[in-house]
Amino acid sequence: DAGVIQSPRHEVTEMGQEVTLRCKPISGHNSLFWYRQTMMRGLELLIYFNNNVPIDDSGMPEDRFSAKMPNASFSTLKIQPSEPRDSAVYFCASIGAGGPYEQYFGPGTRLTVT
Amino acid sequence: GESVGLHLPTLSVQEGDNSIINCAYSNSASDYFIWYKQESGKGPQFIIDIRSNMDKRQGQRVTVLLNKTVKHLSLQIAATQPGDSAVYFCAENVWRDDKIIFGKGTRLHILP
């Protein structure tokens, strides 16, 4: 398996633009997580899905952020409109049915909002 | 993906020496703990885990110690190698809940 796949790897955009980050979890994994990593806050959980259903979105910073998981093999994290303070590395991770043992992370998307 | 130049506590260790990275966790209800390693340009990677019914678990060159009384976790790396240079995160979880809460991380720097 190729592991968790994220795209794009780098995104540079101007303030006010819409940004969409994409994630493909490991095949067969039924839980998917979106994290944000910043200098100030470290690694924060934004939202996670179980069997494509959002379970906990309490980490989503505000209404500008939204996430979807239309099927078991694809998820998006959207920021609209983007702001400079959204600049961070965004990670997607997935877990199989066995539980949090060995949560697999993708390589991340580095987002820069100017 | 990178660790975005986090201003983290740094532990500098001579190559070949043992490293000990410490972590304090916050939730008394947490009963499952994981150590992750994050190398530059990559996402965090699982190293070792421990359940709360244990106080020690050993892997290959790594040992995790858990002290529930003071809510403290440590990761010991034996015979530290250059490839061990990374940021190390402890994480806590309530078993059967998929949500994992990460600590702030410690940067391990290997001296030649």
CSV table of C-alpha atoms in Angstrom, one decimal:
chain,number,residue,atom,x,y,z
A,1,ASP,CA,0.0,0.0,0.0
A,2,ALA,CA,1.2,3.5,-0.8
A,3,GLY,CA,0.3,4.8,2.6
A,4,VAL,CA,-1.8,7.9,3.3
A,5,ILE,CA,-1.7,10.2,0.3
A,6,GLN,CA,-2.1,13.9,0.5
A,7,SER,CA,-2.2,16.6,-2.2
A,8,PRO,CA,-0.9,19.1,-2.8
A,9,ARG,CA,2.3,18.8,-0.9
A,10,HIS,CA,2.7,22.6,-1.0
A,11,GLU,CA,0.2,25.3,-1.5
A,12,VAL,CA,0.8,29.0,-1.6
A,13,THR,CA,-2.3,31.3,-1.9
A,14,GLU,CA,-3.4,34.8,-1.3
A,15,MET,CA,-5.6,35.8,1.6
A,16,GLY,CA,-9.2,35.5,0.8
A,17,GLN,CA,-8.8,32.6,-1.7
A,18,GLU,CA,-10.4,29.2,-1.2
A,19,VAL,CA,-8.0,26.3,-0.4
A,20,THR,CA,-8.8,22.6,-0.7
A,21,LEU,CA,-6.6,20.0,0.7
A,22,ARG,CA,-7.0,16.4,-0.2
A,23,CYS,CA,-6.4,13.1,1.4
A,24,LYS,CA,-6.6,9.4,0.5
A,25,PRO,CA,-6.5,7.1,3.5
A,26,ILE,CA,-5.0,3.7,3.5
A,27,SER,CA,-7.3,1.2,1.9
A,28,GLY,CA,-9.4,-0.6,4.5
A,29,HIS,CA,-8.9,2.0,7.2
A,30,ASN,CA,-12.2,3.3,8.6
A,31,SER,CA,-11.1,6.3,10.6
A,32,LEU,CA,-9.6,9.4,9.1
A,33,PHE,CA,-8.1,12.4,10.9
A,34,TRP,CA,-7.1,15.9,9.9
A,35,TYR,CA,-4.5,17.7,12.0
A,36,ARG,CA,-2.8,21.1,11.8
A,37,GLN,CA,0.7,21.7,12.9
A,38,THR,CA,2.0,25.1,13.8
A,39,MET,CA,4.9,26.6,15.7
A,40,MET,CA,2.7,28.0,18.4
A,41,ARG,CA,0.2,25.2,18.9
A,42,GLY,CA,2.0,22.1,17.9
A,43,LEU,CA,-0.1,19.3,16.4
A,44,GLU,CA,-3.8,19.9,16.8
A,45,LEU,CA,-6.6,17.6,15.9
A,46,LEU,CA,-9.1,19.4,13.7
A,47,ILE,CA,-11.7,16.8,12.9
A,48,TYR,CA,-12.0,13.0,12.5
A,49,PHE,CA,-14.3,10.7,10.7
A,50,ASN,CA,-15.3,7.1,11.4
A,51,ASN,CA,-16.9,5.2,8.5
A,52,ASN,CA,-17.1,8.5,6.5
A,53,VAL,CA,-19.2,10.1,9.3
A,54,PRO,CA,-17.7,13.2,11.2
A,55,ILE,CA,-17.4,12.2,14.8
A,56,ASP,CA,-15.7,15.1,16.4
A,57,ASP,CA,-15.1,18.5,14.8
A,58,SER,CA,-14.5,20.4,18.0
A,59,GLY,CA,-11.0,21.2,16.8
A,60,MET,CA,-12.1,23.0,13.7
A,61,PRO,CA,-11.1,26.6,14.4
A,62,GLU,CA,-14.0,28.4,12.8
A,63,ASP,CA,-16.7,28.3,10.2
A,64,ARG,CA,-14.1,29.1,7.5
A,65,PHE,CA,-13.0,25.5,7.8
A,66,SER,CA,-15.0,22.6,6.6
A,67,ALA,CA,-14.2,18.9,5.9
A,68,LYS,CA,-16.0,16.2,4.0
A,69,MET,CA,-15.5,12.5,3.4
A,70,PRO,CA,-17.8,11.5,0.5
A,71,ASN,CA,-16.5,8.0,0.5
A,72,ALA,CA,-14.1,5.6,2.2
A,73,SER,CA,-11.2,6.6,0.0
A,74,PHE,CA,-11.3,10.3,-0.1
A,75,SER,CA,-11.5,13.4,2.2
A,76,THR,CA,-11.2,17.1,1.7
A,77,LEU,CA,-10.4,19.9,4.1
A,78,LYS,CA,-11.5,23.3,2.8
A,79,ILE,CA,-10.7,26.8,4.0
A,80,GLN,CA,-12.8,29.6,2.6
A,81,PRO,CA,-11.7,32.4,2.8
A,82,SER,CA,-8.1,31.7,3.8
A,83,GLU,CA,-6.2,34.0,6.1
A,84,PRO,CA,-2.4,34.3,6.8
A,85,ARG,CA,-2.9,32.7,10.3
A,86,ASP,CA,-4.1,29.5,8.5
A,87,SER,CA,-0.5,29.0,7.3
A,88,ALA,CA,0.6,25.6,8.7
A,89,VAL,CA,1.3,22.0,7.8
A,90,TYR,CA,-1.9,20.0,7.5
A,91,PHE,CA,-1.7,16.3,8.1
A,92,CYS,CA,-4.2,13.6,7.3
A,93,ALA,CA,-4.0,10.3,9.1
A,94,SER,CA,-5.9,7.0,9.1
A,95,ILE,CA,-6.5,4.1,11.5
A,96,GLY,CA,-7.7,0.6,10.8
A,97,ALA,CA,-10.4,-1.2,12.6
A,98,GLY,CA,-7.9,-2.3,15.3
A,99,GLY,CA,-8.0,1.1,16.9
A,100,PRO,CA,-5.4,3.9,17.5
A,101,TYR,CA,-2.6,1.4,17.5
A,102,GLU,CA,-0.4,2.6,14.7
A,103,GLN,CA,-2.1,5.7,13.4
A,104,TYR,CA,-0.6,6.3,9.9
A,105,PHE,CA,0.1,9.8,8.9
A,106,GLY,CA,0.4,11.3,5.4
A,107,PRO,CA,3.4,13.5,4.4
A,108,GLY,CA,1.4,16.7,5.0
A,109,THR,CA,0.5,19.7,3.0
A,110,ARG,CA,2.4,22.9,3.7
A,111,LEU,CA,0.0,25.8,3.3
A,112,THR,CA,1.2,29.4,3.1
A,113,VAL,CA,-1.3,32.2,2.9
A,114,THR,CA,0.1,35.5,2.0
B,1,GLY,CA,5.2,18.0,5.6
B,2,GLU,CA,7.7,19.3,8.2
B,3,SER,CA,7.6,20.1,11.8
B,4,VAL,CA,7.5,23.8,10.7
B,5,GLY,CA,10.5,24.9,12.8
B,6,LEU,CA,8.7,24.4,16.1
B,7,HIS,CA,10.3,26.1,19.1
B,8,LEU,CA,10.6,22.9,21.0
B,9,PRO,CA,12.7,21.8,23.9
B,10,THR,CA,15.9,20.2,22.5
B,11,LEU,CA,17.8,17.3,23.8
B,12,SER,CA,21.4,17.0,22.5
B,13,VAL,CA,22.9,13.6,22.9
B,14,GLN,CA,26.3,12.2,21.8
B,15,GLU,CA,26.1,9.5,19.2
B,16,GLY,CA,26.2,6.1,20.9
B,17,ASP,CA,24.8,7.4,24.2
B,18,ASN,CA,21.3,6.6,25.5
B,19,SER,CA,18.6,9.2,25.2
B,20,ILE,CA,15.7,9.8,27.6
B,21,ILE,CA,12.8,12.0,26.4
B,22,ASN,CA,10.2,12.9,29.0
B,23,CYS,CA,6.5,13.8,28.7
B,24,ALA,CA,3.8,14.8,31.1
B,25,TYR,CA,0.3,13.9,30.1
B,26,SER,CA,-2.8,15.7,31.2
B,27,ASN,CA,-5.9,13.4,31.3
B,28,SER,CA,-6.2,11.1,34.2
B,29,ALA,CA,-8.7,9.0,32.2
B,30,SER,CA,-6.1,8.3,29.5
B,31,ASP,CA,-5.2,4.7,29.4
B,32,TYR,CA,-3.2,4.3,26.3
B,33,PHE,CA,-0.1,6.1,25.3
B,34,ILE,CA,2.0,6.3,22.1
B,35,TRP,CA,5.3,7.7,21.2
B,36,TYR,CA,5.8,9.1,17.7
B,37,LYS,CA,8.8,10.2,15.7
B,38,GLN,CA,8.7,13.0,13.2
B,39,GLU,CA,11.6,13.4,10.8
B,40,SER,CA,12.0,16.5,8.8
B,41,GLY,CA,9.6,16.6,5.8
B,42,LYS,CA,7.5,13.7,7.0
B,43,GLY,CA,4.5,13.0,9.1
B,44,PRO,CA,4.7,11.6,12.6
B,45,GLN,CA,5.5,7.8,12.7
B,46,PHE,CA,4.5,5.3,15.4
B,47,ILE,CA,7.4,4.1,17.5
B,48,ILE,CA,6.0,2.3,20.5
B,49,ASP,CA,2.9,2.2,22.7
B,50,ILE,CA,1.9,1.2,26.2
B,51,ARG,CA,-1.3,0.5,28.0
B,52,SER,CA,-2.0,1.8,31.5
B,53,ASN,CA,-1.9,-1.7,33.0
B,54,MET,CA,1.8,-1.7,32.3
B,55,ASP,CA,4.6,0.5,33.5
B,56,LYS,CA,7.3,-0.6,31.0
B,57,ARG,CA,7.4,-1.9,27.5
B,58,GLN,CA,10.4,-2.6,25.4
B,59,GLY,CA,10.9,-2.5,21.6
B,60,GLN,CA,13.9,-2.6,19.4
B,61,ARG,CA,16.3,-0.1,21.0
B,62,VAL,CA,13.4,1.8,22.6
B,63,THR,CA,11.7,1.5,26.0
B,64,VAL,CA,8.7,3.3,27.2
B,65,LEU,CA,8.1,3.9,30.9
B,66,LEU,CA,4.8,4.9,32.4
B,67,ASN,CA,4.2,6.4,35.8
B,68,LYS,CA,0.5,6.9,36.3
B,69,THR,CA,0.9,8.3,39.7
B,70,VAL,CA,2.5,11.5,38.4
B,71,LYS,CA,1.2,11.2,34.9
B,72,HIS,CA,4.6,10.9,33.4
B,73,LEU,CA,5.8,9.1,30.3
B,74,SER,CA,9.4,8.6,29.1
B,75,LEU,CA,11.0,7.2,26.0
B,76,GLN,CA,14.4,5.7,26.2
B,77,ILE,CA,16.5,5.2,23.1
B,78,ALA,CA,19.5,3.0,23.5
B,79,ALA,CA,22.8,3.7,21.6
B,80,THR,CA,21.5,6.8,19.8
B,81,GLN,CA,22.3,6.9,16.1
B,82,PRO,CA,22.2,9.8,13.7
B,83,GLY,CA,19.0,8.5,12.2
B,84,ASP,CA,17.3,9.1,15.5
B,85,SER,CA,17.5,12.8,15.0
B,86,ALA,CA,13.8,13.9,14.9
B,87,VAL,CA,11.0,15.5,16.9
B,88,TYR,CA,9.5,13.0,19.3
B,89,PHE,CA,5.9,13.4,20.5
B,90,CYS,CA,4.0,11.6,23.2
B,91,ALA,CA,0.3,11.1,22.7
B,92,GLU,CA,-2.5,10.0,25.0
B,93,ASN,CA,-5.7,8.3,24.3
B,94,VAL,CA,-8.7,6.8,26.1
B,95,TRP,CA,-8.9,3.2,24.9
B,96,ARG,CA,-11.7,2.6,22.4
B,97,ASP,CA,-11.8,6.2,21.5
B,98,ASP,CA,-10.1,7.0,18.3
B,99,LYS,CA,-9.1,10.5,19.4
B,100,ILE,CA,-5.4,10.9,20.2
B,101,ILE,CA,-4.1,14.0,21.9
B,102,PHE,CA,-0.5,15.0,21.1
B,103,GLY,CA,2.0,16.6,23.4
B,104,LYS,CA,4.2,19.5,22.3
B,105,GLY,CA,7.2,17.4,21.3
B,106,THR,CA,10.9,17.3,22.0
B,107,ARG,CA,13.6,17.7,19.4
B,108,LEU,CA,16.4,15.2,19.6
B,109,HIS,CA,19.7,16.4,18.3
B,110,ILE,CA,22.6,13.9,17.8
B,111,LEU,CA,26.1,15.1,18.3
B,112,PRO,CA,28.8,13.4,16.3
